Tab-separated table of C-alpha atoms and ligand atoms in Angstrom:
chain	number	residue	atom	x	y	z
Q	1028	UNK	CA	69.756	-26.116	-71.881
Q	1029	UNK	CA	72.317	-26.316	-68.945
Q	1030	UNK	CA	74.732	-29.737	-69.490
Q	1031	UNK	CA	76.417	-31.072	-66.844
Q	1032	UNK	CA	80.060	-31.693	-67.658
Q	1033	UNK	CA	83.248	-33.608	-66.210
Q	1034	UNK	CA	86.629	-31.969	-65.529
Q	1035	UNK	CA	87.429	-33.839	-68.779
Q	1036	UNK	CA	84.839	-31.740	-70.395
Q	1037	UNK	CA	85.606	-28.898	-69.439
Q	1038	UNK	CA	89.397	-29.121	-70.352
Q	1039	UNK	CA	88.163	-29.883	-73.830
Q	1040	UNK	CA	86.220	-26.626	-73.778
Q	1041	UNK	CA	88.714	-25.022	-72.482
Q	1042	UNK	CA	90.953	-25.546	-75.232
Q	1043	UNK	CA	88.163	-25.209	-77.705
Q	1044	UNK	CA	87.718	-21.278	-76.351
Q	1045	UNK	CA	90.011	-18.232	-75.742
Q	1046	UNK	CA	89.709	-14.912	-74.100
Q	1047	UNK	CA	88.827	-17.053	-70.842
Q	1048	UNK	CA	87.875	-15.050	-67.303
Q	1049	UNK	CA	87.196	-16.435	-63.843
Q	1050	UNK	CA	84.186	-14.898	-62.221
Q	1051	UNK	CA	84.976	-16.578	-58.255
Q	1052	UNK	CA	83.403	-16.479	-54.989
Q	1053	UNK	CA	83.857	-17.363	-51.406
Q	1054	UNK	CA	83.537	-21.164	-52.561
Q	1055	UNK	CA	86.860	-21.262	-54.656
Q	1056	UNK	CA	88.676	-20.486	-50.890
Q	1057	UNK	CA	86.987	-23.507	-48.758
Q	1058	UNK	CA	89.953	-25.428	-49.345
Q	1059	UNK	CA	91.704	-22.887	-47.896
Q	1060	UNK	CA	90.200	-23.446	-44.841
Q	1061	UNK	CA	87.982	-20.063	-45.552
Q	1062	UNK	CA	84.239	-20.732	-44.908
Q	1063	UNK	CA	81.552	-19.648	-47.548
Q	1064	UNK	CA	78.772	-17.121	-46.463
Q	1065	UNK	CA	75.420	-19.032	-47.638
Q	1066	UNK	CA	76.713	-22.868	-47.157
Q	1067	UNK	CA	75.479	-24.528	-43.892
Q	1068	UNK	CA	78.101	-23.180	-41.340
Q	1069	UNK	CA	78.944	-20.402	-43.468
Q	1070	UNK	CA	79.286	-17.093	-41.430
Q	1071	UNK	CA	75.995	-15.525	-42.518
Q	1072	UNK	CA	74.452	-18.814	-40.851
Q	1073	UNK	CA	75.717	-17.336	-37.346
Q	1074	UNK	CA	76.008	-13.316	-37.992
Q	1075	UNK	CA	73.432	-11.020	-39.279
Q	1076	UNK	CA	74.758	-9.487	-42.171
Q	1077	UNK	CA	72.943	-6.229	-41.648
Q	1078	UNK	CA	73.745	-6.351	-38.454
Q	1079	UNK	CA	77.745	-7.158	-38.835
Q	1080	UNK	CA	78.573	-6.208	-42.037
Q	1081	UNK	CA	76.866	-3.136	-43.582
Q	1082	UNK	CA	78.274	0.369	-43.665
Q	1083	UNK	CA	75.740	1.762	-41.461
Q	1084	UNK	CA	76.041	-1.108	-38.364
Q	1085	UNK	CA	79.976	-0.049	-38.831
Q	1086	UNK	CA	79.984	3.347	-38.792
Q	1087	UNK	CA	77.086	2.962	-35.707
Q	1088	UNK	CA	78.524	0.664	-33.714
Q	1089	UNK	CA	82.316	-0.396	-34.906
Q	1090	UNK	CA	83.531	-2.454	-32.060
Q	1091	UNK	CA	80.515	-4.770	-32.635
Q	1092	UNK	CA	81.503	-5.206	-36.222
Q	1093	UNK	CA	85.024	-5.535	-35.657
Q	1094	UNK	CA	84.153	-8.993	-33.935
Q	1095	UNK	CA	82.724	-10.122	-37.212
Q	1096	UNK	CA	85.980	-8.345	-38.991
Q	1097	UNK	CA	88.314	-10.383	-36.749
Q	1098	UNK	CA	86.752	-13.661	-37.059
Q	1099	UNK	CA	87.644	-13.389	-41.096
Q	1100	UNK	CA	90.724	-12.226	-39.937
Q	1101	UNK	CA	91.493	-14.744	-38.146
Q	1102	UNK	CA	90.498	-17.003	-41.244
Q	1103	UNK	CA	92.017	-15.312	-44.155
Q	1104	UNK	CA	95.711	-14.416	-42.251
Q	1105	UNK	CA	96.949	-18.194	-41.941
Q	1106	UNK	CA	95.343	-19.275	-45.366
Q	1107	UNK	CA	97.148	-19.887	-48.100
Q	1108	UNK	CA	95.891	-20.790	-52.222
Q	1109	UNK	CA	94.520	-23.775	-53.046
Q	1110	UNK	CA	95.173	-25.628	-56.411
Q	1111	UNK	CA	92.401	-23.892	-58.291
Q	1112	UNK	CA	93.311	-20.532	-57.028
Q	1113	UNK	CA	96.748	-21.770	-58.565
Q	1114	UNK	CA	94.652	-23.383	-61.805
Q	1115	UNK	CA	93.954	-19.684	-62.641
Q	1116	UNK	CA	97.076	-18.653	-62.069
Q	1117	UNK	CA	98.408	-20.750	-64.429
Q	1118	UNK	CA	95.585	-20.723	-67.148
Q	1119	UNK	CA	96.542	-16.597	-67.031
Q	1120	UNK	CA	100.126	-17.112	-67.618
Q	1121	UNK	CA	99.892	-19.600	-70.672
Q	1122	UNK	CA	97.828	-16.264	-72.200
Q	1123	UNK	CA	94.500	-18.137	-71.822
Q	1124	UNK	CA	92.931	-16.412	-69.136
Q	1125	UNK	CA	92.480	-12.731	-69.690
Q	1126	UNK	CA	91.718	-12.148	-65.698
Q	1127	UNK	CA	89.950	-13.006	-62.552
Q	1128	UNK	CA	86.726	-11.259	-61.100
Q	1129	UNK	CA	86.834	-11.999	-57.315
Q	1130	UNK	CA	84.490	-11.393	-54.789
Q	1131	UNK	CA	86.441	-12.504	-51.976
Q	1132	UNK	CA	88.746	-10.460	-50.117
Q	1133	UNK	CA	91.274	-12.900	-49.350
Q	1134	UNK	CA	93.937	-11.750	-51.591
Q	1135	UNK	CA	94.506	-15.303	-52.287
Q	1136	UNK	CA	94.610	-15.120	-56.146
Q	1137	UNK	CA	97.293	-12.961	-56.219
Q	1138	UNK	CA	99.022	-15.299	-53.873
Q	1139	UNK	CA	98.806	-17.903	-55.767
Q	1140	UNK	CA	100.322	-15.791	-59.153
Q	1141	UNK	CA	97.548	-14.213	-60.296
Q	1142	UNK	CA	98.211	-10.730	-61.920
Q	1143	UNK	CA	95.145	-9.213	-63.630
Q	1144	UNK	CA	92.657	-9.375	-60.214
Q	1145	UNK	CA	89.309	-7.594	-59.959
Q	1146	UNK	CA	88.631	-6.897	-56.313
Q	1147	UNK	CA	85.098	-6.289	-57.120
Q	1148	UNK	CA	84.165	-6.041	-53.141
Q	1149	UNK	CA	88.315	-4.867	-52.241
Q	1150	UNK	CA	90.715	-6.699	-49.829
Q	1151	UNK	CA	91.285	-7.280	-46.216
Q	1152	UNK	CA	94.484	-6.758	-46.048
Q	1153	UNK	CA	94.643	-2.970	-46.822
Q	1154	UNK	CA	93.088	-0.819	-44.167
Q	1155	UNK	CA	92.206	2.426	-44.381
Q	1156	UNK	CA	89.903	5.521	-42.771
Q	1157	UNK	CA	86.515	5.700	-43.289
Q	1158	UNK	CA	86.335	9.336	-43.585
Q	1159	UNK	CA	89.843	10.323	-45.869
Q	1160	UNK	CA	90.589	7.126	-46.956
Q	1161	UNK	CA	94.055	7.162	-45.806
Q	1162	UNK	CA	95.954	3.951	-46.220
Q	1163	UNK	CA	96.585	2.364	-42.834
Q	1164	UNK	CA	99.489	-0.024	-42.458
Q	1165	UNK	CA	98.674	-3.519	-40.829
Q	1166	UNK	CA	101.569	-3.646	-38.970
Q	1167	UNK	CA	100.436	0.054	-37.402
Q	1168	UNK	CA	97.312	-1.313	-36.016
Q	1169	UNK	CA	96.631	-2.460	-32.331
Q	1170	UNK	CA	93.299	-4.604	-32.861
Q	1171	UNK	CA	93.233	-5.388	-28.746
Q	1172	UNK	CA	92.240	-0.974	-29.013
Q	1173	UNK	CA	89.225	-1.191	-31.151
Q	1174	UNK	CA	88.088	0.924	-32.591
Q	1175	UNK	CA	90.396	2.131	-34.384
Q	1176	UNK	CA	91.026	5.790	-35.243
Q	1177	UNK	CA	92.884	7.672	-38.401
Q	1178	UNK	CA	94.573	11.524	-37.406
Q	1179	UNK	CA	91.644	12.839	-38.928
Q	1180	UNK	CA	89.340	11.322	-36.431
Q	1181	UNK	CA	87.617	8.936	-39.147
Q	1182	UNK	CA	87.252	4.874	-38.105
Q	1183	UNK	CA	89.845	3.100	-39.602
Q	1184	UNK	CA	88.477	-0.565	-41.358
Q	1185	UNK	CA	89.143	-2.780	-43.647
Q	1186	UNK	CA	89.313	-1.804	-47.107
Q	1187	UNK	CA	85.809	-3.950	-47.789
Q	1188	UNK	CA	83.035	-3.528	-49.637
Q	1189	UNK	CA	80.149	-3.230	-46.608
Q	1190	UNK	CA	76.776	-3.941	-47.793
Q	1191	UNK	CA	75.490	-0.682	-48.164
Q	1192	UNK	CA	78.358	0.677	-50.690
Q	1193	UNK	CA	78.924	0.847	-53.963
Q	1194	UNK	CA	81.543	-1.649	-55.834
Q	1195	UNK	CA	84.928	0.915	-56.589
Q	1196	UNK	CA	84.066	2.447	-60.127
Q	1197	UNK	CA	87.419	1.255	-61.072
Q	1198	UNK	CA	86.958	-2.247	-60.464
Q	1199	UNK	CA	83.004	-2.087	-61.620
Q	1200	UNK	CA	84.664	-0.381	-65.094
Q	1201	UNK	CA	87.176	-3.429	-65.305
Q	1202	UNK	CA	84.942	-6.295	-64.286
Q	1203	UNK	CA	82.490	-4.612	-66.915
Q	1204	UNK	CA	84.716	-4.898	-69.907
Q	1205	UNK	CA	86.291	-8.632	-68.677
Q	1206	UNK	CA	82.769	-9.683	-68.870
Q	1207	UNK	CA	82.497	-8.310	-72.382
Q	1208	UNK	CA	85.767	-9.469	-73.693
Q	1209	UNK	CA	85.274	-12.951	-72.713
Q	1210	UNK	CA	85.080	-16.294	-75.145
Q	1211	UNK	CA	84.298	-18.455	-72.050
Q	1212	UNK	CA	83.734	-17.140	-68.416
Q	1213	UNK	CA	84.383	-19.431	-65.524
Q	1214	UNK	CA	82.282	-18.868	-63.083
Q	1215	UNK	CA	83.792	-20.626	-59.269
Q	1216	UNK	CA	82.042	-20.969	-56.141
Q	1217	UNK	CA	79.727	-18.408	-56.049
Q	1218	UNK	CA	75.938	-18.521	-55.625
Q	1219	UNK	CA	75.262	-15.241	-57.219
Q	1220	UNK	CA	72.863	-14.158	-54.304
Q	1221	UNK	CA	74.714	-10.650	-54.300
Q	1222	UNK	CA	74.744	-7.822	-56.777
Q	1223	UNK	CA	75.906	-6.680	-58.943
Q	1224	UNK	CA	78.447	-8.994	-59.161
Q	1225	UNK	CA	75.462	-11.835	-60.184
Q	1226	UNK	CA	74.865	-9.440	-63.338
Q	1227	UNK	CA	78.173	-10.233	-64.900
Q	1228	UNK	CA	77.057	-13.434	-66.110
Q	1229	UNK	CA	73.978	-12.054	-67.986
Q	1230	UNK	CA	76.737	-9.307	-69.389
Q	1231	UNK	CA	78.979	-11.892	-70.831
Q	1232	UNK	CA	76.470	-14.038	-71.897
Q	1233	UNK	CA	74.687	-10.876	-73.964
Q	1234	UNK	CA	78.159	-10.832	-75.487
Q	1235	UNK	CA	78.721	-14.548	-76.657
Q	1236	UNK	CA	80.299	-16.478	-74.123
Q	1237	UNK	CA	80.025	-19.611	-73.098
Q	1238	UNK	CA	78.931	-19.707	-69.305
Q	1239	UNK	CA	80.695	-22.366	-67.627
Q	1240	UNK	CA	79.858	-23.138	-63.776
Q	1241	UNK	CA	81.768	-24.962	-61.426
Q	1242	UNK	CA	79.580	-25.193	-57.926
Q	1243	UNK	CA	78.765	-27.498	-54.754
Q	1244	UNK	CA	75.191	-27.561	-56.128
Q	1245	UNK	CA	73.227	-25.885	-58.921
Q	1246	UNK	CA	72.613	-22.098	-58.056
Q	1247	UNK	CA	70.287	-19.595	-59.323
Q	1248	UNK	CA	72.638	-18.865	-62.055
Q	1249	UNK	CA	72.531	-22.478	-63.451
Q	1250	UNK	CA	68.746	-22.274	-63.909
Q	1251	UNK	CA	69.076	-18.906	-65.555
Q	1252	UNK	CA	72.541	-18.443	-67.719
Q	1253	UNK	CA	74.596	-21.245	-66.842
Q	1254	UNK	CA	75.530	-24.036	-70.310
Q	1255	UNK	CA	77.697	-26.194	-68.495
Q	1256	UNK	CA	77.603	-27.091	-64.647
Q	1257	UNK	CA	81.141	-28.796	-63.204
Q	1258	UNK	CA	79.455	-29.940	-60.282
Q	1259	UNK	CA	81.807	-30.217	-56.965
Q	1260	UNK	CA	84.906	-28.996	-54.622
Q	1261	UNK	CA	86.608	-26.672	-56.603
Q	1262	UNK	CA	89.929	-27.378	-54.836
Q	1263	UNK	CA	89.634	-31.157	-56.128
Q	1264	UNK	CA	88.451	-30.712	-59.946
Q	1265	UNK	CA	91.000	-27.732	-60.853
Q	1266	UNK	CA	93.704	-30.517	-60.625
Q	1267	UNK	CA	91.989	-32.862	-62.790
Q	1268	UNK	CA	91.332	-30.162	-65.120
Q	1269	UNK	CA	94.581	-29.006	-65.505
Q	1270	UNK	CA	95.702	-32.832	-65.934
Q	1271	UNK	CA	93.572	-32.910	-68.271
Q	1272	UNK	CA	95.181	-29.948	-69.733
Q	1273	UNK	CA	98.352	-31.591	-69.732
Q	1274	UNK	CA	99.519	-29.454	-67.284
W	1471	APR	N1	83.999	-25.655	-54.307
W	1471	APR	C1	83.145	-25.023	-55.157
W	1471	APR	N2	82.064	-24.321	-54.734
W	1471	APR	C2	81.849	-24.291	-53.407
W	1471	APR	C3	82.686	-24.927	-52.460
W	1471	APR	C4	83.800	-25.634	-52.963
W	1471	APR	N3	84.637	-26.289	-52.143
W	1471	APR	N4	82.183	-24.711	-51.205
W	1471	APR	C5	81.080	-23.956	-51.375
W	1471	APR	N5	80.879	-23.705	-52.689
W	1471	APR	C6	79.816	-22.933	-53.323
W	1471	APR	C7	78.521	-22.937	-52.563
W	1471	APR	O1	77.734	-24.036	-52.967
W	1471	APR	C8	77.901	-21.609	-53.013
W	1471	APR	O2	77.201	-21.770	-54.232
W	1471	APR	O3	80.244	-21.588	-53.342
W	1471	APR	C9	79.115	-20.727	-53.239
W	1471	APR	C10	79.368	-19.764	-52.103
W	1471	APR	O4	78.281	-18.865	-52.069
W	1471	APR	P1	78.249	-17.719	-50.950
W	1471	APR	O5	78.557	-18.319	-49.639
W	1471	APR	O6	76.967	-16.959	-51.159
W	1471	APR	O7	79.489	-16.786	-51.310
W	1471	APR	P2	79.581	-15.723	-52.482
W	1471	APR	O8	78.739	-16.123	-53.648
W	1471	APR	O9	81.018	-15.485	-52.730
W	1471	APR	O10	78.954	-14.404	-51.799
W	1471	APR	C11	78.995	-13.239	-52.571
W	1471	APR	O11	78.149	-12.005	-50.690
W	1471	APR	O12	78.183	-11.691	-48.460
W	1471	APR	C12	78.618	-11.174	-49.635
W	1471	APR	O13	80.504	-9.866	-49.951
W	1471	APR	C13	80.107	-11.175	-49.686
W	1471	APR	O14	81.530	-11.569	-51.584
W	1471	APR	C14	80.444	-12.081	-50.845
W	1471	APR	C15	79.174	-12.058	-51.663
């Protein structure tokens, strides 16, 4: 039965458990000025996402895509970590936090410190060719020339996860045995619409942790593996928690 908890709470969990991992999505960045996907306002509110943002719309029609592509440019460039992206940061190096799952591409938790990062669906700001997958400096790239083309002739784009691909066997491997490892699994700002990433839970779950969820509102995760629900703005509660921490 899903409880709902206070940052209070959850500090005291948090020091009851070990082997802790963050499972986070585009929520955990709001206050970073990044909007969420699903959220009213959030960009699949105004683009199609099989129309802007799967493989096949790229590879069919790229400079239509890039205008969705530059848009999250545009957001993820100036932003900068928030304090819970720097919570986890700091949870990692007191050797409580074995790593962080992300599904976001904004490369913010390893801003803020983090060193063990999952990019289950990659990162923005490594480009590379569709076709070779040769790595494609930022500072190489003239984005008023779209699209963009490697030597081999293949698109260059970002180095995403389009709907439509599989998650990099690398990262799926890692995320896999996080989620198995884990004591207590953090789960930020996500609404586990998207697989497989919204399997992980389930995985750690099967495996003994304690599923803790930290949301605007309860998701489809908190009616089916969720035990405790921190209900609010991540950027606001990670500092109480931590307080609470006696951080
Ligand atoms: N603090 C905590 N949670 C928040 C905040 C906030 N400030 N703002 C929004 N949220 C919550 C929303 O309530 C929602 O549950 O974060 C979640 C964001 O959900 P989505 O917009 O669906 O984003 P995400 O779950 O990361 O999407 C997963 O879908 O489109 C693909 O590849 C994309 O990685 C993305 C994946």
């Amino acid at each position: 039965m899903m409880k709902e908890i206070t940052p209070q709470d959850l500090a005291g969990l948090i020091r009851r458990h070990s082997r802790l991992v963050a499972l986070t999505g585009a929520g955990i960045s709001v206050e970073s000025g990044i909007p969420d996907f699903r959220s009213p306002g959030g960009l699949w509110t105004r683009y199609d996402p099989m129309e802007y943002a799967s493989i096949q719309a790229f590879r069919k029609n790229p400079v239509k895509v890039w205008q969705l592509l530059l848009e999250m440019d545009a957001t993820i460039t100036p932003a900068v970590p928030n304090p819970a992206h720097y919570a986890l940061a700091a949870l990692e190096a007191q050797g409580k936090l074995l790593g962080v799952i992300t599904q976001n591409v904004d490369n913010l938790h390893q801003a803020a410190g983090s060193k063990k990062v999952v990019e289950y669906h990659g990162n923005a700001l490594r480009f590379v060719c569709d076709h070779c997958r040769g790595h494609h400096p930022r500072e190489m790239l003239d984005f008023s020339h779209l699209p963009l083309y490697c030597l081999c002739g293949g698109l260059v784009r970002p180095d995403v996860v389009f709907f439509g691909e599989p998650i990099p066997p690398a990262a799926q491997k890692e995320a896999n045995d996080l989620a198995q490892a884990c004591g207590l699994l953090l789960i930020i700002g996500t609404s586990g619409e998207v697989s497989p990433a919204n399997y992980l839970p389930m995985l750690a779950k099967d495996h003994g942790a304690v599923i803790v969820e930290n949301n605007l509102e309860p998701t489809i995760l908190t009616r089916g593996v969720t035990d405790y629900l921190l209900q609010g703005k991540a950027g606001e509660l990670w500092p109480e928690v931590m307080k609470n921490l006696g951080n």
